[in-house]
Amino acid sequence: MAAVISTNIASLNAQRNLNSSQSALSTSLQRLSSGLRINSAKDDAAGLAISERFTSQIRGLDQARRNANDGVSLLQTAEGSLASTGDILQRVRELAVQSSNATNSAGDRKAIQAEVGQLLSEADRISQTSEFNGMKLLDGSFGTASFQVGANAGQTIQATTANFRTNNYGNNEVGTTAPATTTGAAYTAGSFSIQGLQSATLNVGTGDTAQTLAASINGATEKTGVAASAKTEESAKFIANGVYSLALTSDNGTAANVTFTVGASLNASGLASAVSAFNDVSASTGVTAKLNSSNDGLILTNAAGNNITLANNSTNVAHTVTAAAINGAGTVGTPATIAASGGTATTMGYISMNSDKGFSIGNVTTTNAVVAAGATLNTVAGIDVSTVKGSNDALKILDSALSSVNSQRASFGALQSRFETAVSNLQSTSENLSASRSRIQDTDFAAETAKLTRGQILQQAGTAMLAQANSLPKGVLSLLQS
């Protein structure tokens, strides 16, 4: 090998290796100090791209989890307000039951109505003032909201609230008018449909009563959301100084005999015997009697909606009975005269169809049973328990109102459970993605410290060898000295 001094190959080689070990040592120090295997794109270009996508997903999932928790807070706020509204409605219902009792005077009912008015005002105030982060929750302005519960577009949960102003919910009702008191069948065969939650078509037979028709409607309640009640009320008037023998058929299969004498005056005293005679057989007939508002006749009632049939077996031809159906509004229909010595007449009941949701009656092919109509909303704000009828009507309104409130609360509760499940899933997904990113991006300290030790040793050895390589050209001096 030639002895040269212009080019020190050994020194150049030592410098190259020293630079390489210096770079490796710097990389190890950077990774150990930052905790990251990838500190710049040159460390792992593909790994950097993959880990950054993971980072986007992880940060999006973490924010979505916070969003879902905010959604839970909003729903808890709304549900809490509805719970207070439900408590108010329960108290108002309690007062309506109290007011419908016969022991209350008009003044008592007025006092009860005063409390009802204040309670309903508070219920309306709650619906107007319940809010979350400045957003009204129960006055109808919130509508449907989308909660972003995923890292990507379109990953949302929808939440809907209704309008719980007291003038906006209550009982949706369609009533029928009782057919006129008659001696023959009142219904014609046919059908009608209820368009509620779902549509249902119901058939009507000539032998149906308000009771059987209501039972048919109730049989489809699960499908339509509409429930029905039936009631038969009949106005019965008699002749003063009359001796009556009547055969009464309603719930009973065999006619019950009702005999009484009407006094000289058509008043409470003169009709007392008649009231007692009807009520004495009510256990079998299901028909109760009371004086009408003017005390000149009776109101016969079958609370289940069965027909009331009267046969006049009185022997005196002058002792007729005047009977007429009464509808749900308390209006007395066209009267029919039941002649003595065997005359008969049948009074049918009326039906009230109710739902907390809107519905309508259509496709009617029968007469005197139902009419095509849309439901009328009787609102919570309109509750008035100052009369017995108002108290009874209030119960229907409050039952529907409570159903609406409880249904919305159940919806909020289900959404809270869904949000909590979403939060759990988001946490799990974020955790797994973080683990995946860690395997790509994070420093393995065990391996990297070994590389650091190797680099330090190579640095020290390289420095020593560079010093030796730099001293090699000095050997040429010995040649010059000789």
C-alpha positions as CSV (number, residue, x, y, z in Angstrom):
1,M,0.0,0.0,0.0
2,A,1.4,3.4,-0.9
3,A,2.3,5.8,1.9
4,V,0.5,9.1,1.3
5,I,-0.4,12.2,3.4
6,S,-2.7,14.1,1.0
7,T,-5.6,11.7,1.5
8,N,-6.2,10.0,4.8
9,I,-8.6,7.2,3.9
10,A,-8.7,5.8,7.4
11,S,-9.6,9.2,8.8
12,L,-12.4,9.7,6.3
13,N,-13.8,6.3,7.1
14,A,-13.7,7.1,10.8
15,Q,-15.4,10.4,10.2
16,R,-18.2,8.8,8.2
17,N,-18.8,6.2,10.9
18,L,-18.6,8.8,13.6
19,N,-21.3,10.9,11.7
20,S,-23.5,7.9,11.4
21,S,-23.3,7.0,15.0
22,Q,-23.8,10.7,15.9
23,S,-27.0,10.7,13.8
24,A,-28.3,7.5,15.4
25,L,-27.4,8.9,18.9
26,S,-29.3,12.1,18.2
27,T,-32.3,10.2,17.0
28,S,-32.3,8.1,20.1
29,L,-32.0,11.1,22.3
30,Q,-34.9,12.8,20.5
31,R,-37.1,9.8,20.8
32,L,-36.3,9.3,24.4
33,S,-36.8,12.9,25.3
34,S,-40.1,13.3,23.4
35,G,-41.5,9.8,24.0
36,L,-42.4,9.6,20.3
37,R,-40.9,7.2,17.7
38,I,-42.1,9.5,14.9
39,N,-41.0,13.1,15.5
40,S,-40.9,14.2,11.9
41,A,-42.1,12.7,8.5
42,K,-38.5,11.4,7.8
43,D,-38.7,9.1,10.8
44,D,-41.6,7.1,9.2
45,A,-43.5,8.8,6.4
46,A,-46.3,6.1,6.1
47,G,-46.5,5.7,9.9
48,L,-46.9,9.5,10.3
49,A,-49.8,9.6,7.8
50,I,-51.5,6.6,9.6
51,S,-51.0,8.0,13.1
52,E,-52.3,11.4,12.1
53,R,-55.5,9.8,10.8
54,F,-55.8,8.0,14.1
55,T,-55.3,11.3,15.9
56,S,-58.1,12.9,14.0
57,Q,-60.4,10.1,14.9
58,I,-59.4,10.0,18.6
59,R,-59.8,13.8,19.1
60,G,-63.1,13.6,17.3
61,L,-64.3,10.7,19.4
62,D,-63.3,12.5,22.6
63,Q,-65.2,15.6,21.6
64,A,-68.2,13.5,20.6
65,R,-68.1,11.9,24.1
66,R,-68.3,15.4,25.6
67,N,-71.1,16.2,23.2
68,A,-73.1,13.1,24.3
69,N,-72.5,14.1,28.0
70,D,-73.9,17.5,27.2
71,G,-76.9,15.8,25.6
72,V,-77.5,13.9,28.8
73,S,-77.4,17.1,30.8
74,L,-79.9,18.7,28.5
75,L,-82.3,15.7,28.7
76,Q,-82.0,15.6,32.5
77,T,-82.9,19.3,32.6
78,A,-86.0,18.8,30.4
79,E,-87.0,15.6,32.2
80,G,-86.7,17.3,35.6
81,S,-89.1,20.1,34.4
82,L,-91.6,17.5,33.1
83,A,-91.4,15.7,36.4
84,S,-92.5,18.9,38.1
85,T,-95.3,19.3,35.6
86,G,-96.4,15.8,36.2
87,D,-96.6,16.4,39.9
88,I,-98.8,19.5,39.3
89,L,-101.1,17.5,37.0
90,Q,-101.4,14.7,39.6
91,R,-102.4,17.3,42.2
92,V,-104.9,18.9,39.8
93,R,-106.4,15.5,39.1
94,E,-106.7,14.9,42.8
95,L,-108.6,18.2,43.1
96,A,-110.9,17.2,40.2
97,V,-111.8,14.0,42.0
98,Q,-112.5,16.0,45.1
99,S,-114.6,18.5,43.3
100,S,-116.8,15.9,41.6
101,N,-118.0,14.7,45.0
102,A,-121.6,15.6,45.9
103,T,-120.6,16.9,49.4
104,N,-119.1,20.0,47.9
105,S,-121.1,23.2,47.5
106,A,-120.7,25.6,44.7
107,G,-118.5,27.7,46.9
108,D,-116.3,24.7,47.7
109,R,-115.8,24.0,44.1
110,K,-115.0,27.7,43.4
111,A,-112.2,27.5,46.0
112,I,-110.9,24.3,44.5
113,Q,-110.9,25.9,41.1
114,A,-108.8,28.8,42.5
115,E,-106.1,26.3,43.4
116,V,-106.4,24.5,40.1
117,G,-105.9,27.8,38.3
118,Q,-102.8,28.7,40.2
119,L,-101.3,25.2,39.7
120,L,-102.0,25.3,35.9
121,S,-100.4,28.8,35.7
122,E,-97.3,27.3,37.3
123,A,-97.3,24.4,34.9
124,D,-97.4,26.9,32.0
125,R,-94.6,29.0,33.5
126,I,-92.4,25.9,33.8
127,S,-93.0,25.1,30.1
128,Q,-92.0,28.7,29.1
129,T,-88.9,29.0,31.3
130,S,-87.3,25.6,31.2
131,E,-84.1,26.1,29.2
132,F,-80.6,24.7,28.7
133,N,-77.8,27.0,27.6
134,G,-80.3,29.6,26.5
135,M,-82.5,27.2,24.5
136,K,-86.1,26.8,25.5
137,L,-86.9,23.1,26.0
138,L,-90.7,22.7,26.5
139,D,-92.4,25.6,24.8
140,G,-92.3,24.1,21.3
141,S,-89.4,26.1,20.0
142,F,-86.8,23.4,20.5
143,G,-88.3,21.0,18.0
144,T,-85.9,18.3,16.8
145,A,-82.2,18.6,17.5
146,S,-79.2,16.6,16.3
147,F,-76.4,15.7,18.7
148,Q,-73.1,14.9,17.1
149,V,-71.9,11.8,18.8
150,G,-69.3,10.5,16.3
151,A,-66.0,11.6,14.9
152,N,-67.4,11.9,11.4
153,A,-70.2,13.8,9.6
154,G,-73.7,12.3,10.0
155,Q,-73.0,10.4,13.1
156,T,-75.8,12.0,15.1
157,I,-78.6,11.2,17.6
158,Q,-81.9,13.0,17.1
159,A,-83.8,14.3,20.1
160,T,-87.3,15.8,20.0
161,T,-89.4,17.7,22.5
162,A,-93.0,18.6,22.3
163,N,-94.9,21.8,23.2
164,F,-96.0,21.6,26.8
165,R,-97.7,25.0,27.1
166,T,-101.0,24.2,28.9
167,N,-103.0,25.4,25.9
168,N,-101.3,22.9,23.6
169,Y,-101.9,19.5,25.0
170,G,-104.7,17.6,26.8
171,N,-107.4,15.2,25.6
172,N,-108.3,14.8,21.9
173,E,-112.0,13.8,21.8
174,V,-114.6,12.7,19.3
175,G,-118.0,12.3,20.7
176,T,-121.2,10.7,19.3
177,T,-124.7,11.9,19.7
178,A,-127.0,9.3,21.2
179,P,-129.7,8.2,18.7
180,A,-133.2,9.3,19.4
181,T,-135.2,7.1,21.7
182,T,-136.9,4.6,19.5
183,T,-138.8,1.4,19.4
184,G,-136.6,-0.3,16.8
185,A,-132.9,-0.8,16.1
186,A,-131.0,2.5,16.1
187,Y,-127.8,1.5,14.3
188,T,-127.6,0.5,10.7
189,A,-125.0,-2.1,9.7
190,G,-121.8,-0.6,8.4
191,S,-118.3,0.3,9.3
192,F,-116.0,3.2,10.1
193,S,-112.3,3.7,10.4
194,I,-110.2,5.4,13.1
195,Q,-107.1,7.1,11.8
196,G,-104.8,7.3,14.9
197,L,-101.4,5.9,15.5
198,Q,-102.4,3.4,12.9
199,S,-105.7,3.1,11.0
200,A,-108.2,0.5,12.0
201,T,-111.6,-0.3,10.4
202,L,-114.4,-1.3,12.8
203,N,-117.8,-2.9,11.9
204,V,-121.1,-1.9,13.4
205,G,-124.1,-4.3,13.6
206,T,-127.8,-3.5,14.0
207,G,-127.7,-5.2,17.4
208,D,-124.8,-3.2,18.8
209,T,-125.1,-0.9,21.7
210,A,-122.9,2.0,22.8
211,Q,-121.3,-0.4,25.2
212,T,-120.4,-3.0,22.6
213,L,-119.3,-0.4,20.2
214,A,-117.0,1.2,22.8
215,A,-115.6,-2.3,23.6
216,S,-114.9,-2.8,19.9
217,I,-113.1,0.5,19.7
218,N,-111.1,-0.4,22.9
219,G,-110.1,-3.6,21.3
220,A,-108.1,-1.6,18.7
221,T,-106.6,0.8,21.2
222,E,-103.2,-0.7,21.0
223,K,-103.2,0.0,17.3
224,T,-105.0,3.3,17.1
225,G,-104.1,4.9,20.5
226,V,-107.8,5.7,20.9
227,A,-109.9,4.6,23.9
228,A,-113.6,4.8,24.2
229,S,-116.1,5.1,27.0
230,A,-119.9,4.7,26.7
231,K,-122.7,6.1,28.8
232,T,-126.5,6.0,28.5
233,E,-128.6,8.8,29.9
234,E,-132.3,9.1,29.5
235,S,-134.8,11.8,30.5
236,A,-138.0,10.3,31.9
237,K,-141.0,12.3,32.7
238,F,-144.3,11.2,34.2
239,I,-147.9,12.4,34.7
240,A,-148.8,13.8,38.1
241,N,-151.0,11.6,40.3
242,G,-149.9,8.7,38.1
243,V,-149.6,5.0,39.2
244,Y,-146.9,3.4,37.2
245,S,-145.9,-0.2,36.5
246,L,-142.8,-0.3,34.3
247,A,-140.6,-3.2,33.1
248,L,-137.0,-2.0,32.9
249,T,-134.3,-3.9,30.9
250,S,-130.7,-2.8,30.6
251,D,-127.8,-4.9,32.0
252,N,-130.4,-7.5,33.1
253,G,-131.6,-10.2,30.7
254,T,-135.0,-10.4,32.3
255,A,-137.0,-7.3,32.8
256,A,-137.2,-5.9,36.3
257,N,-140.5,-4.5,37.6
258,V,-140.5,-0.9,38.7
259,T,-143.7,0.3,40.4
260,F,-144.3,3.7,42.0
261,T,-146.8,6.5,42.4
262,V,-146.2,10.0,41.3
263,G,-147.4,12.7,43.7
264,A,-149.7,15.6,43.0
265,S,-146.8,17.8,42.2
266,L,-143.9,17.1,39.8
267,N,-141.2,18.0,42.2
268,A,-138.6,16.3,44.5
269,S,-141.3,15.2,46.8
270,G,-143.7,13.9,44.2
271,L,-141.0,12.0,42.4
272,A,-139.2,10.6,45.5
273,S,-141.0,7.2,45.1
274,A,-140.0,7.0,41.5
275,V,-136.3,7.6,42.3
276,S,-136.4,5.0,45.0
277,A,-138.1,2.4,42.8
278,F,-135.5,2.6,40.0
279,N,-132.6,2.6,42.4
280,D,-134.0,-0.4,44.3
281,V,-133.4,-2.6,41.3
282,S,-130.1,-0.9,40.1
283,A,-128.0,-3.8,41.3
284,S,-129.5,-6.0,38.6
285,T,-130.3,-3.4,35.9
286,G,-127.2,-1.2,36.2
287,V,-129.6,1.8,35.9
288,T,-129.6,4.6,38.5
289,A,-132.1,7.4,38.9
290,K,-131.8,11.0,40.1
291,L,-133.9,14.1,39.7
292,N,-133.2,16.4,36.7
293,S,-132.0,19.9,37.3
294,S,-135.6,21.3,37.3
295,N,-136.9,18.6,39.6
296,D,-139.8,17.8,37.3
297,G,-138.5,14.5,35.9
298,L,-135.8,11.8,36.3
299,I,-132.5,11.1,34.6
300,L,-131.9,7.4,34.2
301,T,-128.2,6.5,33.8
302,N,-126.4,3.3,32.7
303,A,-122.7,4.1,33.3
304,A,-121.6,1.2,31.1
305,G,-123.5,2.4,28.0
306,N,-126.1,-0.4,27.8
307,N,-129.4,0.4,26.3
308,I,-132.3,1.4,28.6
309,T,-135.6,-0.2,27.6
310,L,-138.8,0.8,29.3
311,A,-142.1,-1.1,28.8
312,N,-145.1,0.8,30.2
313,N,-147.4,-1.8,31.8
314,S,-149.5,0.8,33.6
315,T,-153.3,0.1,33.2
316,N,-154.4,3.7,33.1
317,V,-154.0,4.9,29.5
318,A,-153.4,8.5,30.8
319,H,-150.3,7.4,32.6
320,T,-147.8,7.7,29.8
321,V,-144.0,8.1,30.0
322,T,-142.1,10.6,28.0
323,A,-138.5,9.4,27.3
324,A,-135.7,11.1,25.5
325,A,-132.0,10.4,25.1
326,I,-129.5,12.8,26.6
327,N,-126.1,13.4,24.8
328,G,-122.7,14.0,26.3
329,A,-123.3,17.8,26.3
330,G,-126.4,17.3,28.5
331,T,-128.8,18.2,25.6
332,V,-132.1,16.3,25.7
333,G,-133.1,14.8,22.4
334,T,-136.4,14.4,20.7
335,P,-138.9,12.8,23.2
336,A,-140.8,9.6,22.6
337,T,-144.1,8.9,24.3
338,I,-144.4,5.4,25.8
339,A,-148.1,4.5,25.9
340,A,-149.7,2.6,28.8
341,S,-150.7,-1.0,28.5
342,G,-147.6,-2.3,26.7
343,G,-145.8,0.6,25.0
344,T,-142.0,0.3,24.8
345,A,-139.1,2.5,23.9
346,T,-135.3,2.1,23.9
347,T,-132.7,4.7,24.6
348,M,-129.2,4.1,23.4
349,G,-126.0,5.7,24.8
350,Y,-123.4,8.0,23.5
351,I,-119.7,7.3,23.0
352,S,-116.7,9.4,23.8
353,M,-113.4,8.5,22.0
354,N,-110.3,9.9,23.6
355,S,-106.6,10.0,23.0
356,D,-103.6,12.0,24.0
357,K,-102.7,12.1,20.3
358,G,-104.7,13.6,17.5
359,F,-107.0,11.3,15.5
360,S,-110.0,11.4,13.2
361,I,-113.0,9.3,12.2
362,G,-113.6,8.6,8.5
363,N,-115.0,6.1,5.9
364,V,-118.3,6.0,7.8
365,T,-120.9,3.7,6.2
366,T,-123.2,3.4,9.2
367,T,-125.7,5.9,10.5
368,N,-126.5,7.0,14.1
369,A,-123.3,5.3,15.4
370,V,-120.5,7.7,14.5
371,V,-119.9,10.6,12.2
372,A,-116.8,11.5,10.2
373,A,-114.9,14.1,12.3
374,G,-111.6,15.2,13.5
375,A,-110.8,15.1,17.2
376,T,-111.3,18.2,19.2
377,L,-108.5,19.1,21.6
378,N,-109.6,19.9,25.1
379,T,-106.6,21.5,26.6
380,V,-105.2,21.5,30.1
381,A,-105.5,25.3,30.2
382,G,-109.3,24.9,29.8
383,I,-109.8,22.8,32.9
384,D,-112.6,24.0,35.1
385,V,-113.7,22.0,38.1
386,S,-116.3,24.4,39.4
387,T,-119.0,22.0,38.3
388,V,-119.5,18.3,38.5
389,K,-119.5,17.9,34.7
390,G,-116.4,20.1,34.4
391,S,-114.7,17.9,37.0
392,N,-115.5,14.7,35.2
393,D,-114.4,16.2,31.9
394,A,-111.2,17.4,33.6
395,L,-110.4,13.8,34.6
396,K,-110.3,12.8,30.9
397,I,-108.2,15.8,30.0
398,L,-105.7,15.1,32.9
399,D,-105.4,11.4,32.1
400,S,-104.4,12.3,28.5
401,A,-102.2,15.1,29.7
402,L,-100.4,12.8,32.1
403,S,-100.0,10.2,29.4
404,S,-98.4,12.9,27.2
405,V,-96.0,14.0,29.9
406,N,-95.1,10.5,30.9
407,S,-94.6,9.5,27.3
408,Q,-92.2,12.4,26.8
409,R,-90.4,11.6,30.0
410,A,-90.0,8.0,28.9
411,S,-88.6,9.2,25.6
412,F,-86.1,11.4,27.4
413,G,-85.1,8.5,29.7
414,A,-84.6,6.2,26.7
415,L,-82.5,8.9,25.0
416,Q,-80.4,9.3,28.2
417,S,-79.7,5.6,28.2
418,R,-78.8,5.8,24.5
419,F,-76.4,8.7,25.1
420,E,-74.8,6.9,28.0
421,T,-74.3,3.8,25.8
422,A,-72.8,6.0,23.1
423,V,-70.4,7.6,25.7
424,S,-69.3,4.1,26.8
425,N,-68.8,3.0,23.1
426,L,-66.9,6.2,22.3
427,Q,-64.6,5.7,25.3
428,S,-63.9,2.1,24.2
429,T,-63.3,3.1,20.6
430,S,-61.0,6.0,21.6
431,E,-59.1,3.7,23.9
432,N,-58.5,1.1,21.1
433,L,-57.5,3.7,18.5
434,S,-55.1,5.3,21.0
435,A,-53.5,1.8,21.5
436,S,-53.2,1.4,17.8
437,R,-51.7,4.9,17.4
438,S,-49.3,4.2,20.3
439,R,-47.9,1.1,18.6
440,I,-47.1,3.2,15.5
441,Q,-46.1,6.5,17.1
442,D,-44.8,6.0,20.6
443,T,-41.2,5.2,21.6
444,D,-40.3,1.8,22.9
445,F,-38.1,2.9,25.8
446,A,-36.6,-0.6,26.3
447,A,-35.4,-0.9,22.7
448,E,-34.5,2.8,22.4
449,T,-32.3,2.9,25.5
450,A,-30.4,-0.1,24.1
451,K,-29.8,1.9,20.9
452,L,-28.8,4.9,23.0
453,T,-26.1,2.9,24.8
454,R,-24.9,1.4,21.5
455,G,-24.7,4.9,20.0
456,Q,-22.8,6.3,23.0
457,I,-20.3,3.5,22.8
458,L,-19.9,4.0,19.1
459,Q,-19.4,7.7,19.6
460,Q,-16.6,7.2,22.1
461,A,-15.0,4.4,20.0
462,G,-15.3,6.5,16.8
463,T,-13.7,9.5,18.4
464,A,-10.8,7.4,19.6
465,M,-10.4,5.8,16.2
466,L,-10.6,9.1,14.4
467,A,-7.7,10.3,16.6
468,Q,-5.7,7.2,15.7
469,A,-6.5,7.7,12.0
470,N,-5.4,11.3,12.1
471,S,-2.0,10.3,13.6
472,L,-1.2,7.7,10.9
473,P,0.4,10.2,8.4
474,K,3.1,10.9,11.0
475,G,4.7,7.6,10.0
476,V,5.9,9.2,6.8
477,L,8.3,11.5,9.0
478,S,10.3,8.4,10.0
479,L,11.0,7.8,6.3
480,L,12.2,11.4,5.8
481,Q,14.5,11.2,8.8
482,S,16.2,8.1,7.6
